[in-house]
Coordinates of C-alpha atoms in Angstrom, one line a residue:
X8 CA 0.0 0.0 0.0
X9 CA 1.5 2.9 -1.4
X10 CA 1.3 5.8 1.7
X11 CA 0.3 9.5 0.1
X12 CA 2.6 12.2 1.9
X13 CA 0.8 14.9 3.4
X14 CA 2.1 18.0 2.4
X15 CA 2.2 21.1 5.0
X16 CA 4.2 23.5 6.9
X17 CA 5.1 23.0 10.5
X18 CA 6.7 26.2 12.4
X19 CA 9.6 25.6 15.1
X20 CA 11.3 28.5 17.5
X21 CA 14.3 28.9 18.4
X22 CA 16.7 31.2 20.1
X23 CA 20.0 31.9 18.7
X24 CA 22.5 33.5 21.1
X25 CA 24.6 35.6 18.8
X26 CA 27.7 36.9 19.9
X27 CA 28.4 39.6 17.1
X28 CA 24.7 41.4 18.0
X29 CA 25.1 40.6 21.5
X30 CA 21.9 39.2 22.0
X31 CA 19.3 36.6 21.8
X32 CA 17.4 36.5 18.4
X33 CA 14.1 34.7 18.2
X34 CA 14.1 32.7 15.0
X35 CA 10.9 31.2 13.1
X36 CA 11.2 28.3 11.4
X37 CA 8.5 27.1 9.0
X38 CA 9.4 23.5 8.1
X39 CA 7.3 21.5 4.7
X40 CA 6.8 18.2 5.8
X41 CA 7.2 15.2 2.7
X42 CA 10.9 16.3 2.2
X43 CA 13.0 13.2 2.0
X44 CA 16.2 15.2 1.9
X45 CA 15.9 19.0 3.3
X46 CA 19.3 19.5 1.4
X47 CA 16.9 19.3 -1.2
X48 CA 15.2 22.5 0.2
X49 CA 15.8 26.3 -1.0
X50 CA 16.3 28.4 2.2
X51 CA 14.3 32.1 2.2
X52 CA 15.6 34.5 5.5
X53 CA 13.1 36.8 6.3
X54 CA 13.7 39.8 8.2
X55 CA 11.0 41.5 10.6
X56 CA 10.1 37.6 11.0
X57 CA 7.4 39.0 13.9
X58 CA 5.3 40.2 11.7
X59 CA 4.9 36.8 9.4
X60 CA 2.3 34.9 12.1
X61 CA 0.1 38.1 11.3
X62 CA 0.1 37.6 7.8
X63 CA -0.5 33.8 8.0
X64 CA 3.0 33.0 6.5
X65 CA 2.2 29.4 7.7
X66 CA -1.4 28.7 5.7
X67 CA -0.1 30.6 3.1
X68 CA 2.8 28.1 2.4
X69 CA 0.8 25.4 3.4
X70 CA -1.5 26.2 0.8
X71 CA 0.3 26.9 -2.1
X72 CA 2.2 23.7 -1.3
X73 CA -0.5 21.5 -1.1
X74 CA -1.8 22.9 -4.6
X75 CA 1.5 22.3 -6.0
X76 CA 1.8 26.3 -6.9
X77 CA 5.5 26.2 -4.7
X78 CA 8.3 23.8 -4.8
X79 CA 9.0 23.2 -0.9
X80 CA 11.7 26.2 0.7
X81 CA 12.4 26.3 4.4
X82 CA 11.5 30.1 5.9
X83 CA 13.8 31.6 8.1
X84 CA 11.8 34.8 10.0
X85 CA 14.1 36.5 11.9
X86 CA 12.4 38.5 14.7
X87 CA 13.9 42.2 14.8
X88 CA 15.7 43.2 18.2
X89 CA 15.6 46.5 19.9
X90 CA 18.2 48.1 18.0
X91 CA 16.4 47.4 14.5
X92 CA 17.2 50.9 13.1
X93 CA 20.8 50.6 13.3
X94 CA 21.1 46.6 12.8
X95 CA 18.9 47.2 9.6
X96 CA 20.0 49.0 6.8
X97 CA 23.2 48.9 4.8
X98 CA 26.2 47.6 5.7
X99 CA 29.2 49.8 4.0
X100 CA 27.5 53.2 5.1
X101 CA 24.8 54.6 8.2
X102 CA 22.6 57.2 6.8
X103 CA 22.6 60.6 7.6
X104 CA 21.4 60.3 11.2
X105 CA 24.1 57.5 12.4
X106 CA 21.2 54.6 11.6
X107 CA 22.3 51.4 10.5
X108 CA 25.5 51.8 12.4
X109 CA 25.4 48.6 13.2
X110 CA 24.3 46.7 9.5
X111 CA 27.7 45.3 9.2
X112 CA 27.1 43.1 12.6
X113 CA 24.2 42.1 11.3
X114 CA 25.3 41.0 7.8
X115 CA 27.9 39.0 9.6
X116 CA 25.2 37.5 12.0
X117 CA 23.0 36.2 9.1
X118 CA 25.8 34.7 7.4
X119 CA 28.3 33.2 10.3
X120 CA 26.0 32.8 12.8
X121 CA 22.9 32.1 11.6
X122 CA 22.8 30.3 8.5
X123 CA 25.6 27.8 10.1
X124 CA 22.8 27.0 13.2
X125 CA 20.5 26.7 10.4
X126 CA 22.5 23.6 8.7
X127 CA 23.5 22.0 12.0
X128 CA 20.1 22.1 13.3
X129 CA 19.0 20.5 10.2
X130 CA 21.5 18.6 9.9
X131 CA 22.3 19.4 6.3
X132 CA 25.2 20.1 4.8
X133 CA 23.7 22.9 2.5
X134 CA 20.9 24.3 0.6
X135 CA 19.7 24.2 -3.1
X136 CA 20.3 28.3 -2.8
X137 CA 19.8 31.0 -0.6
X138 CA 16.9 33.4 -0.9
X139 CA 16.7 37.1 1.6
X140 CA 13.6 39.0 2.0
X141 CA 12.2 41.7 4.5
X142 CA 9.9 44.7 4.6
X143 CA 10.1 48.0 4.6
X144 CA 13.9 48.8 6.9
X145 CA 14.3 45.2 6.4
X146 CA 14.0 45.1 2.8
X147 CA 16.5 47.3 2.3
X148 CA 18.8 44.9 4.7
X149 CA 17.8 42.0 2.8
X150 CA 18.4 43.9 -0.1
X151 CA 22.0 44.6 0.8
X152 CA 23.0 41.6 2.0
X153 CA 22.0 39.7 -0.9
X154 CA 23.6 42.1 -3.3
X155 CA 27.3 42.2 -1.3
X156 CA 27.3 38.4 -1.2
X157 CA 26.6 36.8 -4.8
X158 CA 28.4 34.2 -3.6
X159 CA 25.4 33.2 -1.0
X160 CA 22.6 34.3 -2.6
X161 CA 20.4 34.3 -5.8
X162 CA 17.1 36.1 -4.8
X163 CA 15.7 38.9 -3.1
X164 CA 12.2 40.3 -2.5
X165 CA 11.7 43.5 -1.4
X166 CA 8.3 44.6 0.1
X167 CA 7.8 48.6 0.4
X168 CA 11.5 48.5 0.9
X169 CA 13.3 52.0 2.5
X170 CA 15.0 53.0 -0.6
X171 CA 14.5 56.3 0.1
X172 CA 17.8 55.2 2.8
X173 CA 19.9 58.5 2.1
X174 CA 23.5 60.0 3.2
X175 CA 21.7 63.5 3.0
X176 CA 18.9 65.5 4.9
X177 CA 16.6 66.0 2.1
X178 CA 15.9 68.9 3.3
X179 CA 19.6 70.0 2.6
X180 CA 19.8 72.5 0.0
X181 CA 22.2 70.2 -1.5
X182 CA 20.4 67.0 -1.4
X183 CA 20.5 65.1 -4.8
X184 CA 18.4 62.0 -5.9
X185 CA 21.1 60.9 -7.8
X186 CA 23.8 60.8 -5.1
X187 CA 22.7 60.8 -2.1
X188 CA 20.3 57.4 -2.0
X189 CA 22.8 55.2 -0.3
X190 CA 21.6 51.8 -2.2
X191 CA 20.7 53.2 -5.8
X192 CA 24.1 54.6 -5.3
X193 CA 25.8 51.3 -4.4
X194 CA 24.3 49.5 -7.2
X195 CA 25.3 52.3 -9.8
X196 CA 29.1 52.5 -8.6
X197 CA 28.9 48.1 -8.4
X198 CA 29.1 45.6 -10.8
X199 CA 26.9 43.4 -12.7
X200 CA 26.6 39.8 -10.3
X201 CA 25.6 37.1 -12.3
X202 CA 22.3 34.8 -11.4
X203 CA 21.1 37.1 -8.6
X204 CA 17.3 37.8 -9.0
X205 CA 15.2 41.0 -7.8
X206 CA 11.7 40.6 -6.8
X207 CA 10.3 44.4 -5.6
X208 CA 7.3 45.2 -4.3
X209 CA 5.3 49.1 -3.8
X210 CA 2.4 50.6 -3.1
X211 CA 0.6 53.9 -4.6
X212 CA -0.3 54.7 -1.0
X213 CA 3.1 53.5 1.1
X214 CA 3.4 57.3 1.9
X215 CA 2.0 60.4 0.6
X216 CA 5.2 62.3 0.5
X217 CA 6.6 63.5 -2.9
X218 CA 9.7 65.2 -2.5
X219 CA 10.5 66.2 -5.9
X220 CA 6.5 66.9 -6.6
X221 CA 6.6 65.1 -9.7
X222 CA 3.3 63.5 -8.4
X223 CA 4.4 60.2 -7.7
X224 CA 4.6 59.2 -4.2
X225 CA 8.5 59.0 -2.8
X226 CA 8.2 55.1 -2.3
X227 CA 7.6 54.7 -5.7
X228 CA 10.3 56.9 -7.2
X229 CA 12.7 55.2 -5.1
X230 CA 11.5 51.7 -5.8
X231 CA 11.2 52.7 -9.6
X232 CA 14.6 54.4 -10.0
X233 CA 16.3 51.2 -7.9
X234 CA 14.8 48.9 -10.6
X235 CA 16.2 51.3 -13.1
X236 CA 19.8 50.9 -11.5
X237 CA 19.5 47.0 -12.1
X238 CA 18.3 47.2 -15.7
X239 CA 21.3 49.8 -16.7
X240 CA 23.6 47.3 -14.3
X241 CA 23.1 44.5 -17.0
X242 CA 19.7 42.7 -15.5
X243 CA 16.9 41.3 -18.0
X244 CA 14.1 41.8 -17.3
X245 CA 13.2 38.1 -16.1
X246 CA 15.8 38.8 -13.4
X247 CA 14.0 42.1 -12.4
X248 CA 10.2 41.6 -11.1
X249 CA 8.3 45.3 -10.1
X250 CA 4.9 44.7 -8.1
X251 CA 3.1 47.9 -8.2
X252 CA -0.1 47.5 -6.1
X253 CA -2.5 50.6 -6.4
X254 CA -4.1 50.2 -3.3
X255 CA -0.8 48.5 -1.4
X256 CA -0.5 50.5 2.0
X257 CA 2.4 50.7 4.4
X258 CA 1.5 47.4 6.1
X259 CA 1.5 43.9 7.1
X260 CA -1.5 43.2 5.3
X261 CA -0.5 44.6 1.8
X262 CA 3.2 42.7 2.1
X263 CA 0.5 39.5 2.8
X264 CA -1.3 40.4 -0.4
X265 CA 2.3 40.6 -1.9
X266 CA 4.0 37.2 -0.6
X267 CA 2.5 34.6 -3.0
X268 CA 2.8 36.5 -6.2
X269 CA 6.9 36.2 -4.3
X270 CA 6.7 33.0 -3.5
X271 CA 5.4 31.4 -7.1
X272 CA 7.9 33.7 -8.7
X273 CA 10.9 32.6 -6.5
X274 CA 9.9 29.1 -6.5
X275 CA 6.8 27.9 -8.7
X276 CA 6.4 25.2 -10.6

């Protein structure tokens, strides 16, 4: 009698005690069941991981699983400590205020610390790739992250991601959208990184700021101009996915709207 695997998500907790941020990080794990050999698996980090049990992160991969709309990958949310503005955002530079002082801890954290408790807890000896994805603050981190290490990761997903992240007061006479966005910048001065893949996410009512009065929202210039950074960079545009949600907000529930159009383009069948 031929036994019918029953395919679903379980979630696990865990606390990592991490001696680069000094702390303890909570750590969500949500686990497909039916996996033979987890080595198998695709990993997906996820920054801001306390916000993912308020989306329904778990009946939402159990559901596309069991349709067969996703190929089984292992999430990795990462709950955010109390330092999130300066362990969030990019790693070579703070912004203008000092935040993200503390990114390149962070970068280190994901990558020596916990990826490494990640293979030994499932006792694997790697992945089939490495995937990073956050919201907002931690979009931009996941953003970064992925982009300095090719070498560890193929995808990224970016939901309402700060892009607007700048080395410059706008309000400074001398502020310039073309040099003083810390990550557009960062991408323009880089170089092209073959097989990494951009999944970007924005809503027409993220904000209602407009600096340049152009009469597109700031969110959307930034995510729109970052996208344009990739294309000139050398990206197709298969490697280069822009979600532009008319009624997408600033929120949990718009990012939950977002996550399985991410999910079947990161790892549909």
């Amino acid at each position: 009698m031929n036994m019918v695997k029953e395919l679903d998500y379980v979630a696990e907790r865990a606390t990592v005690l991490s001696v680069l941020l000094k702390r303890a990080v909570t750590v969500d794990f949500y686990l497909p069941t039916g996996v033979d050999d987890l080595s198998d698996l695709s990993l997906l980090l996820i920054n801001d991981g306390q916000d993912l049990p308020a989306m329904g992160l778990q009946e939402l991969l159990s559901g596309l699983y069991a349709t067969g709309a996703i190929t089984p990958v292992l999430c990795v949310g990462i709950t955010a400590g109390p330092d999130r503005k300066r362990e969030y955002g990019v790693a070579a530079e703070a912004d203008y205020m000092g935040r993200g002082d503390r990114a390149a801890d962070y970068t280190r954290f994901v990558i020596e610390e916990l990826v490494p408790y990640t293979l030994d807890k499932y006792r694997v000896p790697g992945f089939r790739e490495l995937a990073f994805a956050g919201f907002s603050l931690g979009g931009l981190s996941a953003l970064d992250i992925v982009w300095n290490h090719p070498e560890l990761f193929s995808k990224t997903g970016v939901f309402s991601g700060s892009l607007w992240w700048r080395s410059k007061d706008q309000e400074d006479v001398t502020y310039d959208d073309d040099q003083d966005r810390i990550m557009q910048q960062q991408i323009r001065n880089g170089s092209y990184k073959r097989g990494l893949r951009f999944f970007l996410q924005c809503g027409l009512m993220d904000e209602a700021h407009d600096r340049n009065n152009n009469g597109v929202i700031d969110a959307v210039d930034d995510t729109r101009d970052l996208v344009t950074e990739l294309m000139k960079k050398g990206y197709k545009p298969e490697d280069v996915s822009y979600l532009e949600l008319d009624e997408g907000k600033h929120d949990v529930a718009t990012w939950g709207k977002a996550m399985p159009v991410f999910l079947k383009w990161g790892w549909g069948r």
